[in-house]
Amino acid sequence: MENQQPKRKSLLLHRLAMVAVALVCLAAIKMLLGTRTLMYLYARDIDHIAVTVTPPGESLTATGDDVAEAVSLLSKAVTHGRQNEAPAGQAVSLTIYNHDGTTQQVVACGDYLEIDGKGYKMRLSDGEKIDAWADALAEAQGAAME
């Protein structure tokens, strides 16, 4: 009987260690895969989006299908943790006006995404897609984006 007590303790410690290793592995996988921070953004909730591209400081307005395309890009953008500083370069600022009167500020600049003042590191390809969308919107509205 006395011999079983150490075996139980050893078995319990082994199981606790396995749970700890599993949790660490899950956390590492989540960090590698990233998070879709704006995955609950829906075009049906948005009235319009005010878009400013800096430089050159062009102001545009997105409505209808343009809003749906922007929401599709933003909701699929994958972020990888917090980032405090925005990089230099062309920034696309989106002020999202919802039907309920609330607004949301989103800034995309290369691999940086800022949502209501909180900065995140984003996949560069997602940032390039948002930039290309803003350029296409400017071209459709006749704005010069040089």
PDB file of C-alpha atoms in Angstrom:
ATOM      1  CA  MET A   1       0.000   0.000   0.000  1.00  0.00           C
ATOM      2  CA  GLU A   2       2.778   2.415   0.854  1.00  0.00           C
ATOM      3  CA  ASN A   3       4.283   1.936  -2.595  1.00  0.00           C
ATOM      4  CA  GLN A   4       1.130   3.152  -4.382  1.00  0.00           C
ATOM      5  CA  GLN A   5       1.212   6.634  -2.823  1.00  0.00           C
ATOM      6  CA  PRO A   6       4.372   7.753  -4.700  1.00  0.00           C
ATOM      7  CA  LYS A   7       3.026   6.228  -7.918  1.00  0.00           C
ATOM      8  CA  ARG A   8      -0.190   8.267  -7.618  1.00  0.00           C
ATOM      9  CA  LYS A   9       1.766  11.467  -6.995  1.00  0.00           C
ATOM     10  CA  SER A  10       4.012  10.710  -9.936  1.00  0.00           C
ATOM     11  CA  LEU A  11       1.021   9.984 -12.166  1.00  0.00           C
ATOM     12  CA  LEU A  12      -0.714  13.195 -11.077  1.00  0.00           C
ATOM     13  CA  LEU A  13       2.411  15.272 -11.726  1.00  0.00           C
ATOM     14  CA  HIS A  14       2.812  13.618 -15.114  1.00  0.00           C
ATOM     15  CA  ARG A  15      -0.772  14.478 -16.085  1.00  0.00           C
ATOM     16  CA  LEU A  16      -0.415  18.077 -14.887  1.00  0.00           C
ATOM     17  CA  ALA A  17       2.777  18.427 -16.909  1.00  0.00           C
ATOM     18  CA  MET A  18       1.021  17.082 -20.016  1.00  0.00           C
ATOM     19  CA  VAL A  19      -1.832  19.585 -19.589  1.00  0.00           C
ATOM     20  CA  ALA A  20       0.677  22.429 -19.185  1.00  0.00           C
ATOM     21  CA  VAL A  21       2.553  21.359 -22.328  1.00  0.00           C
ATOM     22  CA  ALA A  22      -0.720  21.148 -24.272  1.00  0.00           C
ATOM     23  CA  LEU A  23      -1.726  24.668 -23.178  1.00  0.00           C
ATOM     24  CA  VAL A  24       1.661  26.085 -24.172  1.00  0.00           C
ATOM     25  CA  CYS A  25       1.385  24.381 -27.570  1.00  0.00           C
ATOM     26  CA  LEU A  26      -2.107  25.802 -28.137  1.00  0.00           C
ATOM     27  CA  ALA A  27      -0.927  29.307 -27.231  1.00  0.00           C
ATOM     28  CA  ALA A  28       2.029  29.000 -29.624  1.00  0.00           C
ATOM     29  CA  ILE A  29      -0.213  27.805 -32.452  1.00  0.00           C
ATOM     30  CA  LYS A  30      -2.604  30.720 -31.892  1.00  0.00           C
ATOM     31  CA  MET A  31       0.284  33.185 -32.031  1.00  0.00           C
ATOM     32  CA  LEU A  32       1.574  31.678 -35.271  1.00  0.00           C
ATOM     33  CA  LEU A  33      -1.811  31.551 -36.988  1.00  0.00           C
ATOM     34  CA  GLY A  34      -2.890  35.027 -35.899  1.00  0.00           C
ATOM     35  CA  THR A  35      -6.317  36.471 -35.254  1.00  0.00           C
ATOM     36  CA  ARG A  36      -8.935  38.038 -37.485  1.00  0.00           C
ATOM     37  CA  THR A  37      -9.500  41.097 -35.311  1.00  0.00           C
ATOM     38  CA  LEU A  38     -12.374  42.552 -37.381  1.00  0.00           C
ATOM     39  CA  MET A  39     -14.108  39.269 -38.187  1.00  0.00           C
ATOM     40  CA  TYR A  40     -17.432  40.522 -36.794  1.00  0.00           C
ATOM     41  CA  LEU A  41     -17.607  43.568 -39.072  1.00  0.00           C
ATOM     42  CA  TYR A  42     -20.644  43.362 -41.382  1.00  0.00           C
ATOM     43  CA  ALA A  43     -21.474  45.535 -44.410  1.00  0.00           C
ATOM     44  CA  ARG A  44     -25.191  45.529 -43.533  1.00  0.00           C
ATOM     45  CA  ASP A  45     -24.416  47.486 -40.333  1.00  0.00           C
ATOM     46  CA  ILE A  46     -22.457  50.240 -42.124  1.00  0.00           C
ATOM     47  CA  ASP A  47     -23.940  53.413 -43.604  1.00  0.00           C
ATOM     48  CA  HIS A  48     -20.749  54.634 -45.302  1.00  0.00           C
ATOM     49  CA  ILE A  49     -16.984  54.787 -44.889  1.00  0.00           C
ATOM     50  CA  ALA A  50     -14.946  57.990 -45.065  1.00  0.00           C
ATOM     51  CA  VAL A  51     -11.570  57.112 -46.567  1.00  0.00           C
ATOM     52  CA  THR A  52      -8.444  59.273 -46.370  1.00  0.00           C
ATOM     53  CA  VAL A  53      -5.259  58.221 -48.119  1.00  0.00           C
ATOM     54  CA  THR A  54      -2.122  59.936 -46.799  1.00  0.00           C
ATOM     55  CA  PRO A  55      -0.089  60.966 -48.732  1.00  0.00           C
ATOM     56  CA  PRO A  56      -1.512  62.674 -50.817  1.00  0.00           C
ATOM     57  CA  GLY A  57      -4.322  63.435 -48.357  1.00  0.00           C
ATOM     58  CA  GLU A  58      -7.178  62.460 -50.685  1.00  0.00           C
ATOM     59  CA  SER A  59     -10.598  62.172 -49.019  1.00  0.00           C
ATOM     60  CA  LEU A  60     -13.076  59.692 -50.463  1.00  0.00           C
ATOM     61  CA  THR A  61     -16.424  58.176 -49.504  1.00  0.00           C
ATOM     62  CA  ALA A  62     -17.278  54.497 -49.881  1.00  0.00           C
ATOM     63  CA  THR A  63     -20.892  53.344 -50.119  1.00  0.00           C
ATOM     64  CA  GLY A  64     -22.740  50.246 -51.311  1.00  0.00           C
ATOM     65  CA  ASP A  65     -20.528  47.680 -53.047  1.00  0.00           C
ATOM     66  CA  ASP A  66     -17.378  49.594 -52.067  1.00  0.00           C
ATOM     67  CA  VAL A  67     -18.329  49.183 -48.389  1.00  0.00           C
ATOM     68  CA  ALA A  68     -18.940  45.465 -48.916  1.00  0.00           C
ATOM     69  CA  GLU A  69     -15.520  45.061 -50.532  1.00  0.00           C
ATOM     70  CA  ALA A  70     -13.786  47.002 -47.730  1.00  0.00           C
ATOM     71  CA  VAL A  71     -15.554  44.918 -45.081  1.00  0.00           C
ATOM     72  CA  SER A  72     -14.515  41.733 -46.859  1.00  0.00           C
ATOM     73  CA  LEU A  73     -10.866  42.832 -46.813  1.00  0.00           C
ATOM     74  CA  LEU A  74     -10.931  44.073 -43.212  1.00  0.00           C
ATOM     75  CA  SER A  75     -12.740  41.044 -41.808  1.00  0.00           C
ATOM     76  CA  LYS A  76     -10.211  38.692 -43.438  1.00  0.00           C
ATOM     77  CA  ALA A  77      -7.141  40.664 -42.295  1.00  0.00           C
ATOM     78  CA  VAL A  78      -5.020  38.554 -39.937  1.00  0.00           C
ATOM     79  CA  THR A  79      -3.212  40.256 -37.061  1.00  0.00           C
ATOM     80  CA  HIS A  80      -0.282  38.899 -35.043  1.00  0.00           C
ATOM     81  CA  GLY A  81      -0.162  40.628 -31.680  1.00  0.00           C
ATOM     82  CA  ARG A  82       0.095  44.260 -30.643  1.00  0.00           C
ATOM     83  CA  GLN A  83       2.394  46.818 -32.239  1.00  0.00           C
ATOM     84  CA  ASN A  84       2.840  50.301 -30.808  1.00  0.00           C
ATOM     85  CA  GLU A  85       4.379  52.260 -33.667  1.00  0.00           C
ATOM     86  CA  ALA A  86       3.003  52.805 -37.148  1.00  0.00           C
ATOM     87  CA  PRO A  87       5.583  52.452 -39.911  1.00  0.00           C
ATOM     88  CA  ALA A  88       6.278  55.245 -42.373  1.00  0.00           C
ATOM     89  CA  GLY A  89       4.528  55.063 -45.728  1.00  0.00           C
ATOM     90  CA  GLN A  90       1.147  55.498 -47.315  1.00  0.00           C
ATOM     91  CA  ALA A  91      -1.643  55.089 -44.786  1.00  0.00           C
ATOM     92  CA  VAL A  92      -5.289  54.365 -45.520  1.00  0.00           C
ATOM     93  CA  SER A  93      -7.554  55.783 -42.791  1.00  0.00           C
ATOM     94  CA  LEU A  94     -11.107  54.480 -42.678  1.00  0.00           C
ATOM     95  CA  THR A  95     -13.776  56.071 -40.524  1.00  0.00           C
ATOM     96  CA  ILE A  96     -16.637  53.584 -40.478  1.00  0.00           C
ATOM     97  CA  TYR A  97     -20.065  55.135 -39.861  1.00  0.00           C
ATOM     98  CA  ASN A  98     -22.617  52.580 -38.669  1.00  0.00           C
ATOM     99  CA  HIS A  99     -26.388  52.859 -39.014  1.00  0.00           C
ATOM    100  CA  ASP A 100     -26.735  53.025 -35.210  1.00  0.00           C
ATOM    101  CA  GLY A 101     -24.654  56.231 -35.083  1.00  0.00           C
ATOM    102  CA  THR A 102     -21.427  54.693 -33.791  1.00  0.00           C
ATOM    103  CA  THR A 103     -18.118  55.118 -35.577  1.00  0.00           C
ATOM    104  CA  GLN A 104     -14.972  53.056 -35.772  1.00  0.00           C
ATOM    105  CA  GLN A 105     -11.543  54.310 -36.842  1.00  0.00           C
ATOM    106  CA  VAL A 106      -9.275  51.916 -38.754  1.00  0.00           C
ATOM    107  CA  VAL A 107      -5.830  52.774 -40.156  1.00  0.00           C
ATOM    108  CA  ALA A 108      -3.859  50.426 -42.410  1.00  0.00           C
ATOM    109  CA  CYS A 109      -0.237  51.124 -43.317  1.00  0.00           C
ATOM    110  CA  GLY A 110       1.799  48.270 -44.770  1.00  0.00           C
ATOM    111  CA  ASP A 111       1.878  45.525 -42.144  1.00  0.00           C
ATOM    112  CA  TYR A 112       0.327  47.755 -39.450  1.00  0.00           C
ATOM    113  CA  LEU A 113      -3.372  47.878 -38.573  1.00  0.00           C
ATOM    114  CA  GLU A 114      -4.797  50.275 -36.009  1.00  0.00           C
ATOM    115  CA  ILE A 115      -8.342  49.831 -34.722  1.00  0.00           C
ATOM    116  CA  ASP A 116      -9.705  52.626 -32.534  1.00  0.00           C
ATOM    117  CA  GLY A 117      -6.214  53.561 -31.353  1.00  0.00           C
ATOM    118  CA  LYS A 118      -4.936  50.015 -30.735  1.00  0.00           C
ATOM    119  CA  GLY A 119      -2.128  48.953 -33.072  1.00  0.00           C
ATOM    120  CA  TYR A 120      -1.576  45.441 -34.412  1.00  0.00           C
ATOM    121  CA  LYS A 121       0.962  43.758 -36.666  1.00  0.00           C
ATOM    122  CA  MET A 122      -0.852  42.537 -39.774  1.00  0.00           C
ATOM    123  CA  ARG A 123       0.080  40.299 -42.691  1.00  0.00           C
ATOM    124  CA  LEU A 124       1.694  42.520 -45.323  1.00  0.00           C
ATOM    125  CA  SER A 125      -0.437  40.999 -48.087  1.00  0.00           C
ATOM    126  CA  ASP A 126      -3.611  42.091 -46.255  1.00  0.00           C
ATOM    127  CA  GLY A 127      -2.275  45.643 -45.967  1.00  0.00           C
ATOM    128  CA  GLU A 128      -1.435  45.684 -49.674  1.00  0.00           C
ATOM    129  CA  LYS A 129      -4.985  44.556 -50.526  1.00  0.00           C
ATOM    130  CA  ILE A 130      -6.480  47.389 -48.455  1.00  0.00           C
ATOM    131  CA  ASP A 131      -4.131  49.869 -50.149  1.00  0.00           C
ATOM    132  CA  ALA A 132      -5.082  48.541 -53.602  1.00  0.00           C
ATOM    133  CA  TRP A 133      -8.783  48.836 -52.680  1.00  0.00           C
ATOM    134  CA  ALA A 134      -8.287  52.496 -51.697  1.00  0.00           C
ATOM    135  CA  ASP A 135      -6.404  53.187 -54.948  1.00  0.00           C
ATOM    136  CA  ALA A 136      -9.214  51.575 -56.981  1.00  0.00           C
ATOM    137  CA  LEU A 137     -11.805  53.617 -55.054  1.00  0.00           C
ATOM    138  CA  ALA A 138      -9.866  56.815 -55.776  1.00  0.00           C
ATOM    139  CA  GLU A 139      -9.626  55.931 -59.454  1.00  0.00           C
ATOM    140  CA  ALA A 140     -13.362  55.209 -59.616  1.00  0.00           C
ATOM    141  CA  GLN A 141     -14.118  58.568 -57.984  1.00  0.00           C
ATOM    142  CA  GLY A 142     -11.677  60.425 -60.229  1.00  0.00           C
ATOM    143  CA  ALA A 143      -9.175  61.365 -57.527  1.00  0.00           C
ATOM    144  CA  ALA A 144      -5.475  61.601 -58.366  1.00  0.00           C
ATOM    145  CA  MET A 145      -3.384  59.253 -56.198  1.00  0.00           C
ATOM    146  CA  GLU A 146       0.228  60.114 -56.941  1.00  0.00           C
TER     147      GLU A 146
END
